[in-house]
Amino acid sequence: MKILQRNTSQIAGIVGGLGPAASNLLASTITTHVHAERDQDHAPFVLLNNPQTPDRTKYLINDGADPAPAIIRTVKQLARAGATYACIPCNTAHAEPILGRVRKRSPIPILSMIDLTIDRIKKTTQASGKILVLATEGTLQSGVYKQSLESQGIQEIVPSKSDRSAVMDVIYGIKGGDNPAIHNATIEKIIAKHTNSDAIDGVILGCTELSLLSNLADSTPLYDPLDLLAREIADVHTSQQQLQQFDSRLGRAMRRPMSPALLNQRGRDFMKAISRTSDA
């Protein structure tokens, strides 16, 4: 992702509440992915939980209330609270009719979990591959993943109508407070069906409620957009820390007399550090 400059101070802003349990999972997963030895090593972020945001799928397919204004307000509040970029842990909210308007009104960049997922798939799946997308009807019907996958020569596989309905029941069951573990068997059955019939190369858990499922018993590669988002936030922070540490070491060295050759070497080291962390 290139919208973030990793050599500047960055604070993530999380648009929470879409749904609340998934937002909490993102926060805890960021902490897991930061290699920290003390409190001060962890990534700073601002989480604003706004579960009153209208349902994204109902808006996209059933003429429900528009969620974009609420998301825009949340992003602006995050920016005022100090966030330098925002993320929305909701796949359906990345549909262009929603995210397109949010980006136009946002005072800070929006980090896309969809782009992060496609980037990972590009690195691990050959062209002409097949990826099963498990998601809300809003995500599937608005083509959140379809166009991006097809641009890489990868086919999006969508479950049958009855299986899509089963996935929606799982998603809204978890939103309603179900223990996610009781739904593992339903999702495993759908994945196994497509592994056998379509020879799929992987599965996108394309709803953040599905990210709450753990220990899915299947050997098919799983792509979890929420986990990839957490990793990116953690990586931005880690890269930033590394540059700050390098700057500190360089500053101490500059205060000591150095030969021209050593000064040139310090400069080359600094440029290498920037190139490693500028656009992972």
PDB file of C-alpha atoms in Angstrom:
ATOM      1  CA  MET A   1       0.000   0.000   0.000  1.00  0.00           C
ATOM      2  CA  LYS A   2       1.434   3.338  -1.050  1.00  0.00           C
ATOM      3  CA  ILE A   3      -1.041   5.825   0.435  1.00  0.00           C
ATOM      4  CA  LEU A   4       0.920   5.859   3.690  1.00  0.00           C
ATOM      5  CA  GLN A   5       4.402   7.272   4.124  1.00  0.00           C
ATOM      6  CA  ARG A   6       6.087   4.984   6.604  1.00  0.00           C
ATOM      7  CA  ASN A   7       8.822   7.498   7.407  1.00  0.00           C
ATOM      8  CA  THR A   8       6.371   9.909   9.025  1.00  0.00           C
ATOM      9  CA  SER A   9       4.414   9.636  12.259  1.00  0.00           C
ATOM     10  CA  GLN A  10       1.215   7.658  11.654  1.00  0.00           C
ATOM     11  CA  ILE A  11      -1.770   6.982  13.904  1.00  0.00           C
ATOM     12  CA  ALA A  12      -4.502   4.645  12.668  1.00  0.00           C
ATOM     13  CA  GLY A  13      -8.138   5.597  13.081  1.00  0.00           C
ATOM     14  CA  ILE A  14     -10.556   2.664  13.231  1.00  0.00           C
ATOM     15  CA  VAL A  15     -14.176   3.138  12.151  1.00  0.00           C
ATOM     16  CA  GLY A  16     -15.666   0.762  14.688  1.00  0.00           C
ATOM     17  CA  GLY A  17     -19.053  -0.803  15.247  1.00  0.00           C
ATOM     18  CA  LEU A  18     -19.453  -2.484  11.842  1.00  0.00           C
ATOM     19  CA  GLY A  19     -19.875  -4.794  13.836  1.00  0.00           C
ATOM     20  CA  PRO A  20     -18.576  -4.180  17.366  1.00  0.00           C
ATOM     21  CA  ALA A  21     -17.068  -7.635  17.952  1.00  0.00           C
ATOM     22  CA  ALA A  22     -15.087  -7.422  14.712  1.00  0.00           C
ATOM     23  CA  SER A  23     -13.772  -3.973  15.681  1.00  0.00           C
ATOM     24  CA  ASN A  24     -12.598  -5.340  19.012  1.00  0.00           C
ATOM     25  CA  LEU A  25     -10.923  -8.249  17.217  1.00  0.00           C
ATOM     26  CA  LEU A  26      -9.046  -5.832  14.952  1.00  0.00           C
ATOM     27  CA  ALA A  27      -7.763  -3.874  17.950  1.00  0.00           C
ATOM     28  CA  SER A  28      -6.533  -6.987  19.721  1.00  0.00           C
ATOM     29  CA  THR A  29      -5.010  -8.423  16.536  1.00  0.00           C
ATOM     30  CA  ILE A  30      -2.998  -5.245  15.930  1.00  0.00           C
ATOM     31  CA  THR A  31      -1.538  -5.702  19.394  1.00  0.00           C
ATOM     32  CA  THR A  32      -0.728  -9.343  18.620  1.00  0.00           C
ATOM     33  CA  HIS A  33       1.149  -8.457  15.436  1.00  0.00           C
ATOM     34  CA  VAL A  34       3.372  -5.790  16.996  1.00  0.00           C
ATOM     35  CA  HIS A  35       6.628  -7.234  18.346  1.00  0.00           C
ATOM     36  CA  ALA A  36       6.693  -5.364  21.639  1.00  0.00           C
ATOM     37  CA  GLU A  37       8.718  -5.716  24.812  1.00  0.00           C
ATOM     38  CA  ARG A  38       6.920  -2.944  26.702  1.00  0.00           C
ATOM     39  CA  ASP A  39       3.773  -0.806  26.514  1.00  0.00           C
ATOM     40  CA  GLN A  40       5.600   1.958  24.670  1.00  0.00           C
ATOM     41  CA  ASP A  41       6.459  -0.349  21.757  1.00  0.00           C
ATOM     42  CA  HIS A  42       2.832  -0.840  20.704  1.00  0.00           C
ATOM     43  CA  ALA A  43       1.047   0.878  17.825  1.00  0.00           C
ATOM     44  CA  PRO A  44      -1.049   3.943  18.661  1.00  0.00           C
ATOM     45  CA  PHE A  45      -4.563   3.964  17.204  1.00  0.00           C
ATOM     46  CA  VAL A  46      -7.932   5.604  17.793  1.00  0.00           C
ATOM     47  CA  LEU A  47     -11.041   3.405  17.797  1.00  0.00           C
ATOM     48  CA  LEU A  48     -14.478   5.024  17.605  1.00  0.00           C
ATOM     49  CA  ASN A  49     -17.263   2.490  18.013  1.00  0.00           C
ATOM     50  CA  ASN A  50     -20.411   3.606  16.183  1.00  0.00           C
ATOM     51  CA  PRO A  51     -22.748   0.609  15.896  1.00  0.00           C
ATOM     52  CA  GLN A  52     -25.612   2.957  14.998  1.00  0.00           C
ATOM     53  CA  THR A  53     -24.186   3.163  11.469  1.00  0.00           C
ATOM     54  CA  PRO A  54     -26.939   1.861   9.138  1.00  0.00           C
ATOM     55  CA  ASP A  55     -26.636  -1.669   7.755  1.00  0.00           C
ATOM     56  CA  ARG A  56     -24.448  -1.673   4.635  1.00  0.00           C
ATOM     57  CA  THR A  57     -26.052  -4.674   2.926  1.00  0.00           C
ATOM     58  CA  LYS A  58     -29.586  -3.399   3.442  1.00  0.00           C
ATOM     59  CA  TYR A  59     -28.557  -0.117   1.839  1.00  0.00           C
ATOM     60  CA  LEU A  60     -26.954  -1.792  -1.178  1.00  0.00           C
ATOM     61  CA  ILE A  61     -29.660  -4.337  -2.010  1.00  0.00           C
ATOM     62  CA  ASN A  62     -32.835  -3.391  -0.141  1.00  0.00           C
ATOM     63  CA  ASP A  63     -32.942   0.404  -0.339  1.00  0.00           C
ATOM     64  CA  GLY A  64     -32.115   0.741   3.357  1.00  0.00           C
ATOM     65  CA  ALA A  65     -30.757   3.794   5.141  1.00  0.00           C
ATOM     66  CA  ASP A  66     -27.520   5.238   3.739  1.00  0.00           C
ATOM     67  CA  PRO A  67     -24.483   4.387   5.949  1.00  0.00           C
ATOM     68  CA  ALA A  68     -22.038   6.756   4.197  1.00  0.00           C
ATOM     69  CA  PRO A  69     -22.933   9.928   6.180  1.00  0.00           C
ATOM     70  CA  ALA A  70     -22.383   8.123   9.508  1.00  0.00           C
ATOM     71  CA  ILE A  71     -19.061   6.695   8.325  1.00  0.00           C
ATOM     72  CA  ILE A  72     -17.950  10.128   7.094  1.00  0.00           C
ATOM     73  CA  ARG A  73     -18.791  11.673  10.478  1.00  0.00           C
ATOM     74  CA  THR A  74     -16.837   8.921  12.246  1.00  0.00           C
ATOM     75  CA  VAL A  75     -13.788   9.431  10.015  1.00  0.00           C
ATOM     76  CA  LYS A  76     -13.840  13.179  10.655  1.00  0.00           C
ATOM     77  CA  GLN A  77     -14.070  12.568  14.409  1.00  0.00           C
ATOM     78  CA  LEU A  78     -11.111  10.197  14.189  1.00  0.00           C
ATOM     79  CA  ALA A  79      -9.095  12.831  12.334  1.00  0.00           C
ATOM     80  CA  ARG A  80      -9.910  15.429  14.996  1.00  0.00           C
ATOM     81  CA  ALA A  81      -8.784  12.912  17.622  1.00  0.00           C
ATOM     82  CA  GLY A  82      -5.365  12.667  15.981  1.00  0.00           C
ATOM     83  CA  ALA A  83      -5.675   9.847  13.428  1.00  0.00           C
ATOM     84  CA  THR A  84      -3.543  10.383  10.325  1.00  0.00           C
ATOM     85  CA  TYR A  85      -5.267   7.663   8.314  1.00  0.00           C
ATOM     86  CA  ALA A  86      -8.447   5.632   8.720  1.00  0.00           C
ATOM     87  CA  CYS A  87      -9.569   2.075   8.126  1.00  0.00           C
ATOM     88  CA  ILE A  88     -13.034   0.548   8.015  1.00  0.00           C
ATOM     89  CA  PRO A  89     -13.147  -3.061   9.271  1.00  0.00           C
ATOM     90  CA  CYS A  90     -16.203  -3.909   7.190  1.00  0.00           C
ATOM     91  CA  ASN A  91     -15.887  -5.471   3.743  1.00  0.00           C
ATOM     92  CA  THR A  92     -19.333  -4.354   2.581  1.00  0.00           C
ATOM     93  CA  ALA A  93     -18.513  -0.732   3.430  1.00  0.00           C
ATOM     94  CA  HIS A  94     -15.825  -0.927   0.724  1.00  0.00           C
ATOM     95  CA  ALA A  95     -18.494  -1.098  -1.989  1.00  0.00           C
ATOM     96  CA  GLU A  96     -17.946   1.860  -4.317  1.00  0.00           C
ATOM     97  CA  PRO A  97     -21.385   3.445  -3.674  1.00  0.00           C
ATOM     98  CA  ILE A  98     -20.321   3.791  -0.026  1.00  0.00           C
ATOM     99  CA  LEU A  99     -16.529   4.038   0.067  1.00  0.00           C
ATOM    100  CA  GLY A 100     -16.332   6.306  -2.979  1.00  0.00           C
ATOM    101  CA  ARG A 101     -18.292   9.018  -1.184  1.00  0.00           C
ATOM    102  CA  VAL A 102     -16.461   8.469   2.100  1.00  0.00           C
ATOM    103  CA  ARG A 103     -13.095   9.012   0.401  1.00  0.00           C
ATOM    104  CA  LYS A 104     -14.272  12.223  -1.247  1.00  0.00           C
ATOM    105  CA  ARG A 105     -15.300  13.689   2.111  1.00  0.00           C
ATOM    106  CA  SER A 106     -12.527  12.232   4.282  1.00  0.00           C
ATOM    107  CA  PRO A 107      -9.807  14.594   5.571  1.00  0.00           C
ATOM    108  CA  ILE A 108      -7.372  11.645   5.868  1.00  0.00           C
ATOM    109  CA  PRO A 109      -6.480   8.651   3.624  1.00  0.00           C
ATOM    110  CA  ILE A 110      -8.552   5.476   3.866  1.00  0.00           C
ATOM    111  CA  LEU A 111      -6.581   2.224   4.027  1.00  0.00           C
ATOM    112  CA  SER A 112      -8.426  -0.465   2.047  1.00  0.00           C
ATOM    113  CA  MET A 113      -8.613  -3.967   3.458  1.00  0.00           C
ATOM    114  CA  ILE A 114      -9.773  -5.100   0.009  1.00  0.00           C
ATOM    115  CA  ASP A 115      -6.568  -3.847  -1.649  1.00  0.00           C
ATOM    116  CA  LEU A 116      -4.468  -5.503   1.061  1.00  0.00           C
ATOM    117  CA  THR A 117      -6.248  -8.806   0.432  1.00  0.00           C
ATOM    118  CA  ILE A 118      -5.811  -8.627  -3.342  1.00  0.00           C
ATOM    119  CA  ASP A 119      -2.131  -7.778  -2.870  1.00  0.00           C
ATOM    120  CA  ARG A 120      -1.673 -10.894  -0.740  1.00  0.00           C
ATOM    121  CA  ILE A 121      -3.572 -13.097  -3.207  1.00  0.00           C
ATOM    122  CA  LYS A 122      -1.435 -11.802  -6.098  1.00  0.00           C
ATOM    123  CA  LYS A 123       1.664 -12.994  -4.264  1.00  0.00           C
ATOM    124  CA  THR A 124       0.320 -16.466  -3.497  1.00  0.00           C
ATOM    125  CA  THR A 125      -2.083 -17.387  -6.317  1.00  0.00           C
ATOM    126  CA  GLN A 126      -1.265 -17.974  -9.977  1.00  0.00           C
ATOM    127  CA  ALA A 127      -3.171 -16.255 -12.732  1.00  0.00           C
ATOM    128  CA  SER A 128      -6.185 -18.339 -13.808  1.00  0.00           C
ATOM    129  CA  GLY A 129      -6.668 -19.312 -10.168  1.00  0.00           C
ATOM    130  CA  LYS A 130     -10.026 -19.539  -8.444  1.00  0.00           C
ATOM    131  CA  ILE A 131     -10.930 -17.844  -5.166  1.00  0.00           C
ATOM    132  CA  LEU A 132     -14.111 -18.542  -3.215  1.00  0.00           C
ATOM    133  CA  VAL A 133     -15.580 -15.387  -1.664  1.00  0.00           C
ATOM    134  CA  LEU A 134     -17.705 -15.819   1.462  1.00  0.00           C
ATOM    135  CA  ALA A 135     -19.406 -12.509   2.206  1.00  0.00           C
ATOM    136  CA  THR A 136     -22.645 -10.617   2.625  1.00  0.00           C
ATOM    137  CA  GLU A 137     -25.060 -10.264  -0.267  1.00  0.00           C
ATOM    138  CA  GLY A 138     -24.144  -6.577  -0.342  1.00  0.00           C
ATOM    139  CA  THR A 139     -20.463  -7.374  -0.863  1.00  0.00           C
ATOM    140  CA  LEU A 140     -21.154 -10.001  -3.536  1.00  0.00           C
ATOM    141  CA  GLN A 141     -23.777  -8.076  -5.482  1.00  0.00           C
ATOM    142  CA  SER A 142     -21.738  -4.875  -5.517  1.00  0.00           C
ATOM    143  CA  GLY A 143     -18.654  -6.737  -6.769  1.00  0.00           C
ATOM    144  CA  VAL A 144     -16.328  -5.599  -3.996  1.00  0.00           C
ATOM    145  CA  TYR A 145     -13.829  -8.372  -4.830  1.00  0.00           C
ATOM    146  CA  LYS A 146     -14.902  -9.494  -8.298  1.00  0.00           C
ATOM    147  CA  GLN A 147     -13.361  -6.709 -10.415  1.00  0.00           C
ATOM    148  CA  SER A 148     -10.086  -6.651  -8.478  1.00  0.00           C
ATOM    149  CA  LEU A 149      -9.696 -10.434  -8.735  1.00  0.00           C
ATOM    150  CA  GLU A 150     -10.534 -10.513 -12.431  1.00  0.00           C
ATOM    151  CA  SER A 151      -8.011  -7.734 -13.119  1.00  0.00           C
ATOM    152  CA  GLN A 152      -5.383 -10.222 -11.884  1.00  0.00           C
ATOM    153  CA  GLY A 153      -6.757 -13.030 -14.041  1.00  0.00           C
ATOM    154  CA  ILE A 154      -8.291 -14.733 -11.008  1.00  0.00           C
ATOM    155  CA  GLN A 155     -11.859 -16.039 -11.060  1.00  0.00           C
ATOM    156  CA  GLU A 156     -14.220 -15.177  -8.239  1.00  0.00           C
ATOM    157  CA  ILE A 157     -16.236 -18.205  -7.124  1.00  0.00           C
ATOM    158  CA  VAL A 158     -19.533 -17.387  -5.423  1.00  0.00           C
ATOM    159  CA  PRO A 159     -21.540 -19.903  -3.363  1.00  0.00           C
ATOM    160  CA  SER A 160     -24.960 -21.112  -4.437  1.00  0.00           C
ATOM    161  CA  LYS A 161     -28.007 -19.112  -3.409  1.00  0.00           C
ATOM    162  CA  SER A 162     -28.756 -21.474  -0.522  1.00  0.00           C
ATOM    163  CA  ASP A 163     -25.154 -21.373   0.693  1.00  0.00           C
ATOM    164  CA  ARG A 164     -25.093 -17.568   0.450  1.00  0.00           C
ATOM    165  CA  SER A 165     -28.182 -17.550   2.624  1.00  0.00           C
ATOM    166  CA  ALA A 166     -26.431 -19.842   5.107  1.00  0.00           C
ATOM    167  CA  VAL A 167     -23.410 -17.496   5.186  1.00  0.00           C
ATOM    168  CA  MET A 168     -25.715 -14.541   5.854  1.00  0.00           C
ATOM    169  CA  ASP A 169     -27.295 -16.472   8.746  1.00  0.00           C
ATOM    170  CA  VAL A 170     -23.823 -17.076  10.196  1.00  0.00           C
ATOM    171  CA  ILE A 171     -22.859 -13.402   9.844  1.00  0.00           C
ATOM    172  CA  TYR A 172     -26.014 -12.033  11.430  1.00  0.00           C
ATOM    173  CA  GLY A 173     -25.975 -14.738  14.082  1.00  0.00           C
ATOM    174  CA  ILE A 174     -22.526 -13.566  15.183  1.00  0.00           C
ATOM    175  CA  LYS A 175     -23.667  -9.941  15.025  1.00  0.00           C
ATOM    176  CA  GLY A 176     -26.519 -10.994  17.294  1.00  0.00           C
ATOM    177  CA  GLY A 177     -24.203 -12.453  19.914  1.00  0.00           C
ATOM    178  CA  ASP A 178     -23.781 -16.084  18.864  1.00  0.00           C
ATOM    179  CA  ASN A 179     -20.610 -17.872  19.892  1.00  0.00           C
ATOM    180  CA  PRO A 180     -18.760 -17.904  16.536  1.00  0.00           C
ATOM    181  CA  ALA A 181     -17.581 -21.493  17.132  1.00  0.00           C
ATOM    182  CA  ILE A 182     -21.092 -22.894  16.691  1.00  0.00           C
ATOM    183  CA  HIS A 183     -20.974 -21.788  13.048  1.00  0.00           C
ATOM    184  CA  ASN A 184     -17.660 -23.395  12.107  1.00  0.00           C
ATOM    185  CA  ALA A 185     -19.270 -26.521  10.658  1.00  0.00           C
ATOM    186  CA  THR A 186     -21.507 -24.508   8.300  1.00  0.00           C
ATOM    187  CA  ILE A 187     -18.588 -22.588   6.824  1.00  0.00           C
ATOM    188  CA  GLU A 188     -16.349 -25.675   6.660  1.00  0.00           C
ATOM    189  CA  LYS A 189     -19.046 -27.549   4.721  1.00  0.00           C
ATOM    190  CA  ILE A 190     -19.366 -24.757   2.140  1.00  0.00           C
ATOM    191  CA  ILE A 191     -15.593 -24.509   1.697  1.00  0.00           C
ATOM    192  CA  ALA A 192     -15.257 -28.290   1.310  1.00  0.00           C
ATOM    193  CA  LYS A 193     -18.005 -28.339  -1.320  1.00  0.00           C
ATOM    194  CA  HIS A 194     -16.176 -25.794  -3.497  1.00  0.00           C
ATOM    195  CA  THR A 195     -12.782 -27.346  -2.873  1.00  0.00           C
ATOM    196  CA  ASN A 196     -14.125 -30.533  -4.430  1.00  0.00           C
ATOM    197  CA  SER A 197     -16.331 -29.092  -7.191  1.00  0.00           C
ATOM    198  CA  ASP A 198     -14.355 -26.014  -8.294  1.00  0.00           C
ATOM    199  CA  ALA A 199     -10.790 -26.867  -7.270  1.00  0.00           C
ATOM    200  CA  ILE A 200     -10.496 -23.479  -5.595  1.00  0.00           C
ATOM    201  CA  ASP A 201      -7.081 -22.054  -4.721  1.00  0.00           C
ATOM    202  CA  GLY A 202      -8.215 -20.165  -1.648  1.00  0.00           C
ATOM    203  CA  VAL A 203     -11.057 -18.571   0.297  1.00  0.00           C
ATOM    204  CA  ILE A 204     -11.638 -14.938   1.193  1.00  0.00           C
ATOM    205  CA  LEU A 205     -13.386 -14.553   4.541  1.00  0.00           C
ATOM    206  CA  GLY A 206     -15.066 -11.480   3.110  1.00  0.00           C
ATOM    207  CA  CYS A 207     -16.983 -10.337   6.169  1.00  0.00           C
ATOM    208  CA  THR A 208     -15.336  -9.281   9.405  1.00  0.00           C
ATOM    209  CA  GLU A 209     -17.758 -11.424  11.399  1.00  0.00           C
ATOM    210  CA  LEU A 210     -16.280 -14.435   9.608  1.00  0.00           C
ATOM    211  CA  SER A 211     -12.871 -13.333  10.899  1.00  0.00           C
ATOM    212  CA  LEU A 212     -14.165 -14.245  14.362  1.00  0.00           C
ATOM    213  CA  LEU A 213     -14.314 -17.916  13.366  1.00  0.00           C
ATOM    214  CA  SER A 214     -11.262 -19.790  14.611  1.00  0.00           C
ATOM    215  CA  ASN A 215      -9.684 -23.159  13.892  1.00  0.00           C
ATOM    216  CA  LEU A 216     -11.589 -23.816  10.691  1.00  0.00           C
ATOM    217  CA  ALA A 217     -10.822 -27.427   9.806  1.00  0.00           C
ATOM    218  CA  ASP A 218      -9.822 -27.056   6.173  1.00  0.00           C
ATOM    219  CA  SER A 219      -6.515 -27.160   4.333  1.00  0.00           C
ATOM    220  CA  THR A 220      -7.585 -24.611   1.704  1.00  0.00           C
ATOM    221  CA  PRO A 221      -5.675 -21.297   2.094  1.00  0.00           C
ATOM    222  CA  LEU A 222      -7.766 -18.697   3.894  1.00  0.00           C
ATOM    223  CA  TYR A 223      -7.409 -14.970   3.258  1.00  0.00           C
ATOM    224  CA  ASP A 224      -8.644 -12.951   6.211  1.00  0.00           C
ATOM    225  CA  PRO A 225      -8.942  -9.234   5.307  1.00  0.00           C
ATOM    226  CA  LEU A 226      -9.246  -8.192   8.964  1.00  0.00           C
ATOM    227  CA  ASP A 227      -6.016  -9.974   9.877  1.00  0.00           C
ATOM    228  CA  LEU A 228      -4.235  -8.467   6.856  1.00  0.00           C
ATOM    229  CA  LEU A 229      -5.453  -5.020   7.901  1.00  0.00           C
ATOM    230  CA  ALA A 230      -4.139  -5.546  11.429  1.00  0.00           C
ATOM    231  CA  ARG A 231      -0.788  -6.691  10.049  1.00  0.00           C
ATOM    232  CA  GLU A 232      -0.512  -3.612   7.838  1.00  0.00           C
ATOM    233  CA  ILE A 233      -1.228  -1.255  10.741  1.00  0.00           C
ATOM    234  CA  ALA A 234       1.339  -3.088  12.852  1.00  0.00           C
ATOM    235  CA  ASP A 235       3.892  -3.044  10.005  1.00  0.00           C
ATOM    236  CA  VAL A 236       3.456   0.702   9.438  1.00  0.00           C
ATOM    237  CA  HIS A 237       4.130   1.260  13.126  1.00  0.00           C
ATOM    238  CA  THR A 238       7.124  -1.099  13.212  1.00  0.00           C
ATOM    239  CA  SER A 239       8.701   0.512  10.145  1.00  0.00           C
ATOM    240  CA  GLN A 240       8.177   3.920  11.696  1.00  0.00           C
ATOM    241  CA  GLN A 241       9.881   2.766  14.893  1.00  0.00           C
ATOM    242  CA  GLN A 242      12.830   1.362  12.950  1.00  0.00           C
ATOM    243  CA  LEU A 243      13.357   4.634  11.138  1.00  0.00           C
ATOM    244  CA  GLN A 244      13.139   6.590  14.378  1.00  0.00           C
ATOM    245  CA  GLN A 245      15.738   4.304  15.944  1.00  0.00           C
ATOM    246  CA  PHE A 246      17.964   4.683  12.886  1.00  0.00           C
ATOM    247  CA  ASP A 247      17.564   8.481  13.012  1.00  0.00           C
ATOM    248  CA  SER A 248      18.544   8.450  16.671  1.00  0.00           C
ATOM    249  CA  ARG A 249      21.645   6.355  15.988  1.00  0.00           C
ATOM    250  CA  LEU A 250      22.560   8.533  13.024  1.00  0.00           C
ATOM    251  CA  GLY A 251      22.105  11.687  15.101  1.00  0.00           C
ATOM    252  CA  ARG A 252      24.441  10.380  17.793  1.00  0.00           C
ATOM    253  CA  ALA A 253      26.986   9.408  15.165  1.00  0.00           C
ATOM    254  CA  MET A 254      26.784  12.818  13.472  1.00  0.00           C
ATOM    255  CA  ARG A 255      27.757  14.482  16.725  1.00  0.00           C
ATOM    256  CA  ARG A 256      31.059  12.598  16.565  1.00  0.00           C
ATOM    257  CA  PRO A 257      33.820  13.482  14.094  1.00  0.00           C
ATOM    258  CA  MET A 258      33.581  11.232  10.990  1.00  0.00           C
ATOM    259  CA  SER A 259      35.737  10.758   7.963  1.00  0.00           C
ATOM    260  CA  PRO A 260      34.183  11.561   4.540  1.00  0.00           C
ATOM    261  CA  ALA A 261      34.051   7.835   3.739  1.00  0.00           C
ATOM    262  CA  LEU A 262      32.148   7.030   6.942  1.00  0.00           C
ATOM    263  CA  LEU A 263      29.808   9.978   6.401  1.00  0.00           C
ATOM    264  CA  ASN A 264      28.992   8.696   2.908  1.00  0.00           C
ATOM    265  CA  GLN A 265      28.338   5.210   4.303  1.00  0.00           C
ATOM    266  CA  ARG A 266      25.925   6.640   6.901  1.00  0.00           C
ATOM    267  CA  GLY A 267      24.051   8.375   4.115  1.00  0.00           C
ATOM    268  CA  ARG A 268      23.803   5.187   2.055  1.00  0.00           C
ATOM    269  CA  ASP A 269      22.536   3.281   5.095  1.00  0.00           C
ATOM    270  CA  PHE A 270      19.877   5.914   5.678  1.00  0.00           C
ATOM    271  CA  MET A 271      18.637   5.749   2.063  1.00  0.00           C
ATOM    272  CA  LYS A 272      18.461   1.952   2.255  1.00  0.00           C
ATOM    273  CA  ALA A 273      16.344   2.195   5.417  1.00  0.00           C
ATOM    274  CA  ILE A 274      13.926   4.537   3.697  1.00  0.00           C
ATOM    275  CA  SER A 275      13.640   2.320   0.597  1.00  0.00           C
ATOM    276  CA  ARG A 276      12.867  -0.733   2.751  1.00  0.00           C
ATOM    277  CA  THR A 277      10.024   0.966   4.600  1.00  0.00           C
ATOM    278  CA  SER A 278       8.506   3.504   2.215  1.00  0.00           C
ATOM    279  CA  ASP A 279       5.934   1.362   0.386  1.00  0.00           C
ATOM    280  CA  ALA A 280       5.547  -2.216   1.596  1.00  0.00           C
TER     281      ALA A 280
END
